[in-house]
PDB file of C-alpha atoms in Angstrom:
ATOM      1  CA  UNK A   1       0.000   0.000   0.000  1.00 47.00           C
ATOM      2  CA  UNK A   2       3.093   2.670   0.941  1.00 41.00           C
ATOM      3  CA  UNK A   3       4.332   1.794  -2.608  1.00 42.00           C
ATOM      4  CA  UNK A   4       0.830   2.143  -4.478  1.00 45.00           C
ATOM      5  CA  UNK A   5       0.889   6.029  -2.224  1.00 47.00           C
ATOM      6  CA  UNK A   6       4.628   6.767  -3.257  1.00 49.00           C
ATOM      7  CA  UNK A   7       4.228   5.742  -6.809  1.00 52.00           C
ATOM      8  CA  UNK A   8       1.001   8.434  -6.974  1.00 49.00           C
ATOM      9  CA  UNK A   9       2.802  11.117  -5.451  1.00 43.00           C
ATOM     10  CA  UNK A  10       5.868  10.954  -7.774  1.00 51.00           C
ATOM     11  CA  UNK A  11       2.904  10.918 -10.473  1.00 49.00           C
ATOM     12  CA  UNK A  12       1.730  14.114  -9.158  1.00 44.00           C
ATOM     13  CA  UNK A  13       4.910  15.412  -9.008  1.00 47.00           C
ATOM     14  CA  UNK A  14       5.535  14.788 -11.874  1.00 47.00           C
ATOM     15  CA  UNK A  15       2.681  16.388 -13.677  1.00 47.00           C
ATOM     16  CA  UNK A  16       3.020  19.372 -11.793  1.00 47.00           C
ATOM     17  CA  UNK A  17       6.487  19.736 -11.283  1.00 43.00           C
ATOM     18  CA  UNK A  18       6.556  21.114  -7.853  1.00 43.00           C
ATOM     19  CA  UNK A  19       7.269  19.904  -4.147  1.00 45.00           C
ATOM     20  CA  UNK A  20       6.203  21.537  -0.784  1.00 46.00           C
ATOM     21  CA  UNK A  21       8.784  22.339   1.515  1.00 50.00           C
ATOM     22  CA  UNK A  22       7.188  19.959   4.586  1.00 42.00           C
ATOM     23  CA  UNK A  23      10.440  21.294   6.686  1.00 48.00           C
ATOM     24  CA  UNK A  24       9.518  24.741   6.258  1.00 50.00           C
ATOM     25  CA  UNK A  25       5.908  24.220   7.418  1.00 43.00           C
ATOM     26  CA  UNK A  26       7.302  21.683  10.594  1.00 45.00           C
ATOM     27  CA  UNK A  27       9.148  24.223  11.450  1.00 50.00           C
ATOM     28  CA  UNK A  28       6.302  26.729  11.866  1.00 49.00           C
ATOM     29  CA  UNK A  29       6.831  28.892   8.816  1.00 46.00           C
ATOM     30  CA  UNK A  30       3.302  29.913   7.644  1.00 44.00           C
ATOM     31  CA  UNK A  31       3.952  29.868   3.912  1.00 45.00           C
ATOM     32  CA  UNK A  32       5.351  27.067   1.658  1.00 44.00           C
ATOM     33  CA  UNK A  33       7.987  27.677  -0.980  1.00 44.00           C
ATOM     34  CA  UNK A  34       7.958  25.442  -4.237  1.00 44.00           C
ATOM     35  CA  UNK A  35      11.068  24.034  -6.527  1.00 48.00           C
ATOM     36  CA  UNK A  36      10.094  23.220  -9.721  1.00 45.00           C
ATOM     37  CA  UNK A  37      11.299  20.381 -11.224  1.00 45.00           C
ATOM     38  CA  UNK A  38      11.164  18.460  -7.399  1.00 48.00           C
ATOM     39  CA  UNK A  39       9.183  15.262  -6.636  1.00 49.00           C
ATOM     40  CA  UNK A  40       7.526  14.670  -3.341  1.00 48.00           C
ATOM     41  CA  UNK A  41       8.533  11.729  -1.593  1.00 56.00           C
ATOM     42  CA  UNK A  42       7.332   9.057   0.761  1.00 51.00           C
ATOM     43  CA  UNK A  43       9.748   9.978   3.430  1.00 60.00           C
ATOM     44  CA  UNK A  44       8.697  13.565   2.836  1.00 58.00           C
ATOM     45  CA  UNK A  45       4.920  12.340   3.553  1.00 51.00           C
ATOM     46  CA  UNK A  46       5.774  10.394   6.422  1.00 56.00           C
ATOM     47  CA  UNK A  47       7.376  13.744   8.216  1.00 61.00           C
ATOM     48  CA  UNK A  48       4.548  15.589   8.140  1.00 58.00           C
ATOM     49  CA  UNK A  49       2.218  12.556   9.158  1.00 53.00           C
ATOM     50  CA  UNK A  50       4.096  11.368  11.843  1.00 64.00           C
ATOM     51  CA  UNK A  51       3.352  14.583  14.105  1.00 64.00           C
ATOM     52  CA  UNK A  52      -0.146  14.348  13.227  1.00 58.00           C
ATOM     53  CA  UNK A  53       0.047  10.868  14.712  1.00 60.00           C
ATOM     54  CA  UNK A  54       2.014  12.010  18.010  1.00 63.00           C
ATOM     55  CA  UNK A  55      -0.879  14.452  18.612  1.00 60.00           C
ATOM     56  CA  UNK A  56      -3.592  11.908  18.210  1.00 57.00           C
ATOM     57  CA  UNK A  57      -2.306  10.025  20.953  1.00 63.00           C
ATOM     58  CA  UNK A  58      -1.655  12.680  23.073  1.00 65.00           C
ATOM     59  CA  UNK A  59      -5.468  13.945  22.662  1.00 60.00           C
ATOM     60  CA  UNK A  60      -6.711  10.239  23.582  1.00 57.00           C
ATOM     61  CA  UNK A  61      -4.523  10.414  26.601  1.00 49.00           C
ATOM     62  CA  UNK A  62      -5.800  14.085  27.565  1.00 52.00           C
ATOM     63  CA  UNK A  63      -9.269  12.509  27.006  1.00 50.00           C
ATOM     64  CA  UNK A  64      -8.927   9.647  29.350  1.00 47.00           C
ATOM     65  CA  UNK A  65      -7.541  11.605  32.062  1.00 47.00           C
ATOM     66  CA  UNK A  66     -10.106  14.292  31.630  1.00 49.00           C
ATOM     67  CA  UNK A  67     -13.029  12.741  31.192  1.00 49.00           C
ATOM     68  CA  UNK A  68     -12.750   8.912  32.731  1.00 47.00           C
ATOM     69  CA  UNK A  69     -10.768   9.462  35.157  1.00 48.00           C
ATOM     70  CA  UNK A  70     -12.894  11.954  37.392  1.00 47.00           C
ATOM     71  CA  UNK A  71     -15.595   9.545  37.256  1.00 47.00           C
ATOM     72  CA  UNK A  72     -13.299   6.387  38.556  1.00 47.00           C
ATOM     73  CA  UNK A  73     -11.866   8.497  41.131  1.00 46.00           C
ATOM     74  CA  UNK A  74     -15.290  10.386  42.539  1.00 52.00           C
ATOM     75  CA  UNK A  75     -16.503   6.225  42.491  1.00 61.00           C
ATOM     76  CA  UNK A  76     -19.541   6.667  39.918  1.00 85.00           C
ATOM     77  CA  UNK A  77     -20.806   3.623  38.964  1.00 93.00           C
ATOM     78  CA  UNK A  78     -24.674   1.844  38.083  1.00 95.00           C
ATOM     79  CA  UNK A  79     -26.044  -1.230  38.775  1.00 97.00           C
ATOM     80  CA  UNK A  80     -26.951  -4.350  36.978  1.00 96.00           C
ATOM     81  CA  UNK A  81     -29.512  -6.404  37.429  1.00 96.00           C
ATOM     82  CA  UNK A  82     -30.847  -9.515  34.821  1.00 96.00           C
ATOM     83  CA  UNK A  83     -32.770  -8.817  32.059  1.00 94.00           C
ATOM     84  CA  UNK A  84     -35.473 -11.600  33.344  1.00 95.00           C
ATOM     85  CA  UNK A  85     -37.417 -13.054  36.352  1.00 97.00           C
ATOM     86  CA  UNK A  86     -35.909 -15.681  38.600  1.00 97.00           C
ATOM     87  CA  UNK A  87     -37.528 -18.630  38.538  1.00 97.00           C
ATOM     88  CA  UNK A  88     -37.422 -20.754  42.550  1.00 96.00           C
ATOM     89  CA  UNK A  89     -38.693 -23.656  43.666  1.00 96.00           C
ATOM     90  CA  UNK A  90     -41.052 -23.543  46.803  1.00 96.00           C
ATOM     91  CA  UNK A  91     -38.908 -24.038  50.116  1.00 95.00           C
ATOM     92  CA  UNK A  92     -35.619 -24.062  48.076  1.00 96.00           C
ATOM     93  CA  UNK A  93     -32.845 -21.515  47.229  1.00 97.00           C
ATOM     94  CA  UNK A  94     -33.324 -18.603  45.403  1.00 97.00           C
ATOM     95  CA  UNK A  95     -30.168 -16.054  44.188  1.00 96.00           C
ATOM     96  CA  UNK A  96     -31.372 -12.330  43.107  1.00 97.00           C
ATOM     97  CA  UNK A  97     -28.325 -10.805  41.110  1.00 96.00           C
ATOM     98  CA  UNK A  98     -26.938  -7.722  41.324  1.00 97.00           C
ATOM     99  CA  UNK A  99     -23.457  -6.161  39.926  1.00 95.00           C
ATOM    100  CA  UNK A 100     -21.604  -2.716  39.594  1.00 97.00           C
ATOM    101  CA  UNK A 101     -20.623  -1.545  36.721  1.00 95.00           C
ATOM    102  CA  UNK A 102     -17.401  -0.723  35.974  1.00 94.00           C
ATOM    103  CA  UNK A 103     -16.162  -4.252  38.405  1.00 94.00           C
ATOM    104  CA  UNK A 104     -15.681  -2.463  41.740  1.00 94.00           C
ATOM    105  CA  UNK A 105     -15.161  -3.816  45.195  1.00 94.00           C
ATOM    106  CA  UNK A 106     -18.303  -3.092  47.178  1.00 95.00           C
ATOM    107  CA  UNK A 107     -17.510  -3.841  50.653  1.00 94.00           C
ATOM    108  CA  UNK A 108     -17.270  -0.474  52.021  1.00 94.00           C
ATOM    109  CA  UNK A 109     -20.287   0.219  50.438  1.00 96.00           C
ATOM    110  CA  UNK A 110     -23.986   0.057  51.389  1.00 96.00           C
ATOM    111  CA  UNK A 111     -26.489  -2.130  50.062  1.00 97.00           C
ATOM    112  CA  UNK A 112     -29.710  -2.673  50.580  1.00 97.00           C
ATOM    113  CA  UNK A 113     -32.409  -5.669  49.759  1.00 98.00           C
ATOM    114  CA  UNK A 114     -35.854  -4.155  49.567  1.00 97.00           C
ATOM    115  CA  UNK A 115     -39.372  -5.877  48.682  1.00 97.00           C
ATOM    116  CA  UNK A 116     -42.196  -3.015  48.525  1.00 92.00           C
ATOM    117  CA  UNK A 117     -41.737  -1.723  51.987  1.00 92.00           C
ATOM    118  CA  UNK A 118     -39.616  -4.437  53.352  1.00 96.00           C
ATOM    119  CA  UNK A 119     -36.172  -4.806  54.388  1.00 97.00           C
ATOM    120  CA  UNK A 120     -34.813  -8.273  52.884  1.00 97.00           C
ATOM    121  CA  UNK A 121     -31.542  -7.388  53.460  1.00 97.00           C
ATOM    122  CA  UNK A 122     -29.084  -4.517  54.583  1.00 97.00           C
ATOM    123  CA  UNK A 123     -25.934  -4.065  54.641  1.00 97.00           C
ATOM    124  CA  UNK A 124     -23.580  -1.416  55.893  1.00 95.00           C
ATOM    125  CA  UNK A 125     -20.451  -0.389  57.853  1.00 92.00           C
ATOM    126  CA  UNK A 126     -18.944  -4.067  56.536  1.00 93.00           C
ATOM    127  CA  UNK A 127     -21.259  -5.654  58.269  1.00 94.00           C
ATOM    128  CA  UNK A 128     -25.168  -7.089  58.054  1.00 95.00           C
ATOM    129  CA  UNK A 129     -27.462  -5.049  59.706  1.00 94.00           C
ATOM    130  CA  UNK A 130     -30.324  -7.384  60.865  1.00 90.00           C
ATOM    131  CA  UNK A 131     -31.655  -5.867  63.418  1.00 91.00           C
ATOM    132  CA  UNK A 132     -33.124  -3.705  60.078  1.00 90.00           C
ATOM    133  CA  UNK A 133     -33.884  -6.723  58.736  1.00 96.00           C
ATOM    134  CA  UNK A 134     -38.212  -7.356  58.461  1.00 96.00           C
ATOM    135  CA  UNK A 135     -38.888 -10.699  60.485  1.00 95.00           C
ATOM    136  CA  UNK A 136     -40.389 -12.767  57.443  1.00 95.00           C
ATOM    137  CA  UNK A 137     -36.796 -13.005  56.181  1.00 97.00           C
ATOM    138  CA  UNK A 138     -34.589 -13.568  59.649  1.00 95.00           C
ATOM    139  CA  UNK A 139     -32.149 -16.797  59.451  1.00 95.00           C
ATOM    140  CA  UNK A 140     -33.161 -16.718  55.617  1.00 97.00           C
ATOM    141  CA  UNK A 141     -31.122 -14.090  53.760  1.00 97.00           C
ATOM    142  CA  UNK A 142     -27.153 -14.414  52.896  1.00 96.00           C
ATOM    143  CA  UNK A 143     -24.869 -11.410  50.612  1.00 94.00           C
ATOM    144  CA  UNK A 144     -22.176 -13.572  48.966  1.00 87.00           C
ATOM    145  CA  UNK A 145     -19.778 -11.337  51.104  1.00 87.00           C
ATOM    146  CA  UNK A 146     -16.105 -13.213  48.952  1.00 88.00           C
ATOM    147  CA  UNK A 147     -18.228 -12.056  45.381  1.00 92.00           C
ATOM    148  CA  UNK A 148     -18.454  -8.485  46.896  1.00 95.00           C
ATOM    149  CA  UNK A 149     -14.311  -7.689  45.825  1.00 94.00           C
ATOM    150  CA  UNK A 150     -15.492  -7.874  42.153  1.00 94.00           C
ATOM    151  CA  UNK A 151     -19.002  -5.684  42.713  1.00 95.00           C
ATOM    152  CA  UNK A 152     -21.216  -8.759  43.429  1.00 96.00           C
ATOM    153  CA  UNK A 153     -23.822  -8.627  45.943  1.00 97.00           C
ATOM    154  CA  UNK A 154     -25.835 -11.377  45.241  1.00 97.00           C
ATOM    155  CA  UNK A 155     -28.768 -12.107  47.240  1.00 97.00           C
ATOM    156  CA  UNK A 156     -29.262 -15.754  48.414  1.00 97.00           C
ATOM    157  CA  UNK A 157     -32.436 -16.384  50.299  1.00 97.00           C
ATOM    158  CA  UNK A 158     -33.220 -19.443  51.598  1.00 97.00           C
ATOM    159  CA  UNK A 159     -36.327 -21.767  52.770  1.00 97.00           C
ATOM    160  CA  UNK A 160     -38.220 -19.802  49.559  1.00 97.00           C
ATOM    161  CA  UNK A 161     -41.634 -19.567  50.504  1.00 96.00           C
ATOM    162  CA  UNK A 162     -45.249 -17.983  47.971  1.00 96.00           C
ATOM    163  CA  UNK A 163     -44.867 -14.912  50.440  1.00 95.00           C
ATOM    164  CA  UNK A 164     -41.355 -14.247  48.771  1.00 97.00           C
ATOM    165  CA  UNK A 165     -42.446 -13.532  45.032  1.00 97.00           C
ATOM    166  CA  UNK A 166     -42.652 -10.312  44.012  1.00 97.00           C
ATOM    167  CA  UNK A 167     -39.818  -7.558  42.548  1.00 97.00           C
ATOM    168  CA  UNK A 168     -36.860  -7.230  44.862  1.00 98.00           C
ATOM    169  CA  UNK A 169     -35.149  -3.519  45.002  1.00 98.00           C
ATOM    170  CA  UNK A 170     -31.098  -3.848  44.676  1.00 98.00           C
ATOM    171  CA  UNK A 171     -30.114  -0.303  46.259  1.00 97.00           C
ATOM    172  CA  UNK A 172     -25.989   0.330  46.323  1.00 97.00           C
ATOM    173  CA  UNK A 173     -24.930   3.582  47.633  1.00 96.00           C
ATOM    174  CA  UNK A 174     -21.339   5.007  48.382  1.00 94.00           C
ATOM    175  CA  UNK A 175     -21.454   8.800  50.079  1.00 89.00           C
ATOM    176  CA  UNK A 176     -23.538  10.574  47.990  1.00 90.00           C
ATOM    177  CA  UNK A 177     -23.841   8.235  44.683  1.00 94.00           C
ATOM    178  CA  UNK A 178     -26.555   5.817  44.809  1.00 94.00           C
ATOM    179  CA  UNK A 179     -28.141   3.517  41.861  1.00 96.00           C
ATOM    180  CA  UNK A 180     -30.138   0.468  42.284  1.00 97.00           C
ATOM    181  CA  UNK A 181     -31.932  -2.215  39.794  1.00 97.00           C
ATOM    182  CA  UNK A 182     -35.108  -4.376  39.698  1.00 97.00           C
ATOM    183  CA  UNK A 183     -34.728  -8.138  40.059  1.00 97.00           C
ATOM    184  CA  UNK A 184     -38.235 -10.250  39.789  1.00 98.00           C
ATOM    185  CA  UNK A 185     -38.458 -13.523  42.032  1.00 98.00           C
ATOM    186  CA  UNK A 186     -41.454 -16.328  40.462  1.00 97.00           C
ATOM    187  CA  UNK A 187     -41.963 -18.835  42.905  1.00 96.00           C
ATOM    188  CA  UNK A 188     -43.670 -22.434  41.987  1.00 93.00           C
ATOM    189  CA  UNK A 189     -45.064 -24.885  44.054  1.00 86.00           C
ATOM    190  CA  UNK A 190     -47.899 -24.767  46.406  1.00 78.00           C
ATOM    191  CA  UNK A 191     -47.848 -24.181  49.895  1.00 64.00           C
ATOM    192  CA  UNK A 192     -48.806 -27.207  52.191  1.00 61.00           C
ATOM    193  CA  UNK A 193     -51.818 -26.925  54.479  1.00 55.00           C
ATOM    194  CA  UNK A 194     -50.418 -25.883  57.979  1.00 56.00           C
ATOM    195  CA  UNK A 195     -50.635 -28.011  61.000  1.00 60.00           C
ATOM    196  CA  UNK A 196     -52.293 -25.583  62.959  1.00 56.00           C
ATOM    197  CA  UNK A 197     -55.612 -25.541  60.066  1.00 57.00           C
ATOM    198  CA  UNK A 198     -55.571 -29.180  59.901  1.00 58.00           C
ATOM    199  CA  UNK A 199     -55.489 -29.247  63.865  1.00 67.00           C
ATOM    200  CA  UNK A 200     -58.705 -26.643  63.764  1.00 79.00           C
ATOM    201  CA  UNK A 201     -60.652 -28.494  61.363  1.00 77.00           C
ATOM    202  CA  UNK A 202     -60.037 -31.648  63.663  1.00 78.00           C
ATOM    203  CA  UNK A 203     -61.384 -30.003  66.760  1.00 83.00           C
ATOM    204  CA  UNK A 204     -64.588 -28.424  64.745  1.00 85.00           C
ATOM    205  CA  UNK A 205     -65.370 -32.389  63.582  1.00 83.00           C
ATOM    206  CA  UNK A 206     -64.844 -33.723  67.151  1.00 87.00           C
ATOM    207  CA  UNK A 207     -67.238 -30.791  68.007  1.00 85.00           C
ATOM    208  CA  UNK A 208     -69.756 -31.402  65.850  1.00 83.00           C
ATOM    209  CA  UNK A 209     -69.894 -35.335  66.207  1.00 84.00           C
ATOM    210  CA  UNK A 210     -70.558 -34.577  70.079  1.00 81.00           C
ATOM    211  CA  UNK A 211     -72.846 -32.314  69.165  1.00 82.00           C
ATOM    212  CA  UNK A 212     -74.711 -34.648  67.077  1.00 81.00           C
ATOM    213  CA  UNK A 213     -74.498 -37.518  70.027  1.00 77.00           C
ATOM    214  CA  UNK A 214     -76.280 -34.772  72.512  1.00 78.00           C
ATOM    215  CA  UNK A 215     -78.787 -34.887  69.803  1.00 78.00           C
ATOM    216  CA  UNK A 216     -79.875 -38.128  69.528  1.00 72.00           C
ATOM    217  CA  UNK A 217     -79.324 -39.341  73.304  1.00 74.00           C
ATOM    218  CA  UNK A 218     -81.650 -35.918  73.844  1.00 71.00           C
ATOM    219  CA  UNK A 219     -84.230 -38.331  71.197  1.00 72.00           C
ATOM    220  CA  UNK A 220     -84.063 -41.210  72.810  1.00 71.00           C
ATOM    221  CA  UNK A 221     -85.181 -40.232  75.893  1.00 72.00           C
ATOM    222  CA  UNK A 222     -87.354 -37.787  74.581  1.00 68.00           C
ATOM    223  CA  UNK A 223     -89.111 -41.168  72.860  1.00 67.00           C
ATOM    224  CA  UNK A 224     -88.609 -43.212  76.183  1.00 69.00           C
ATOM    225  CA  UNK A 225     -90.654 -40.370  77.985  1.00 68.00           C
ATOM    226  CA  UNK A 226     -93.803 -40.229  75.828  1.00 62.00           C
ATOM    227  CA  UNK A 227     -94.146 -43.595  73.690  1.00 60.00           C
TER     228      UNK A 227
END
C-alpha cells in the first residue's frame, strides 16, 4: 500500500512539477515555498504525518484523564440487574443478582435488599445489619460477602416460601452516589396446608360429632318419655 501512495505522489509530481517544503511548514513557517522540477517523496509524507500521529495520541490520553478518570476516582458507577425473572422452587434456594458496573469492590459500600416496603436485606459499615432486617426473612437471607471484591452482591435467600415472590429492590450507595436495579423472584409450588388448620378443622369435627351424640341421646329419651 506505501508503494501504491509513493508511486502516486511521484505521479503528481511529476505532472506538476513542484514539491512543498514539509520542513519549512514543521518548522512553523506559515507559507510554503515550491522548486520546480522536485518530486515529493514518501519519506517527505511520512514527516509531516508522523506529528499528526504524536498528537492523536496525546489527545486520547488528555481525554482519558479528563473525562474517565474523574468519574473512577469520585466512584460513579450503576447497577446491573438480569434482564429476566428468577424462577425458585417452593422451600428451596433462590439467588437475586446484582453487579456494579465498571467491576468495583463493594464492601465499604452500602447495600440494601428491599421488597415493597420491606427490608430483605441490609448491609452497611462491613457488616449485616439485621436488626433492620423485616422478620419474614430472619435466618433466611445471605450477601455472597467473597463475590463483593469484584461488585457482586448477590442475594441468596433461603427456605423460599409464595410470600417471597414479588420484585426485589437492589439499592448500592457510596457517600452521595446511589443507583439500584429491579430483580423479579417467580416462585412455583404450592404451599402445604399448615398443621395448625388441619389441627382446627379436627377439633370443629370432634365438636360437631358430640354435638350430634347430645342430639340423639336428647331423642331417645325424649321417645322413652312419651311412647
Amino acid at each position: 500500500m506505501f508503494l501504491c501512495m509513493n508511486g502516486s505522489l511521484r505521479a503528481w509530481g511529476r505532472r506538476n512539477e513542484y514539491k512543498l517544503n514539509w520542513r519549512g511548514i514543521l518548522n512553523g513557517s506559515l507559507g510554503s515555498s515550491l522548486h520546480k522540477g522536485d518530486l515529493v517523496s514518501f519519506q517527505d509524507v511520512m514527516e509531516i504525518l508522523s506529528p499528526l500521529g504524536a498528537f492523536l495520541s496525546n489527545s486520547l490520553v488528555a481525554f482519558f484523564f479528563l473525562f474517565m478518570m474523574p468519574k473512577i476516582a469520585l466512584g460513579q458507577f450503576s447497577v446491573i440487574g438480569p434482564t429476566g425473572p428468577i424462577q425458585a422452587s417452593l422451600r428451596g434456594e433462590a439467588e437475586l443478582p446484582c453487579y456494579l458496573s465498571p467491576p468495583q469492590s463493594a464492601q465499604h459500600m452500602k447495600v440494601i435488599w428491599s421488597l415493597s416496603t420491606r427490608v430483605v436485606h441490609l448491609y452497611r459499615d462491613g457488616e449485616d445489619q439485621l436488626g433492620d432486617q423485616h422478620s419474614d426473612y430472619q435466618g433466611r437471607t445471605v450477601l455472597l460477602r467473597d463475590a463483593m471484591t469484584s461488585g457482586n452482591v448477590t442475594l441468596k435467600i433461603l427456605d423460599v416460601k409464595l410470600m417471597d415472590a414479588g420484585k426485589y429492590t437492589c439499592v448500592i450507595a457510596n457517600g452521595f452516589h446511589q443507583e439500584q436495579a429491579d430483580v423479579e423472584l417467580k416462585v412455583s409450588g404450592d404451599e402445604p396446608e399448615a398443621p395448625a388448620v388441619v389441627l382446627t378443622s379436627f377439633m370443629l369435627l370432634i365438636v360437631l360429632l358430640v354435638l350430634l351424640s347430645l342430639m340423639y341421646l336428647d331423642l331417645l329419651l325424649f321417645f322413652q318419655e312419651y311412647p
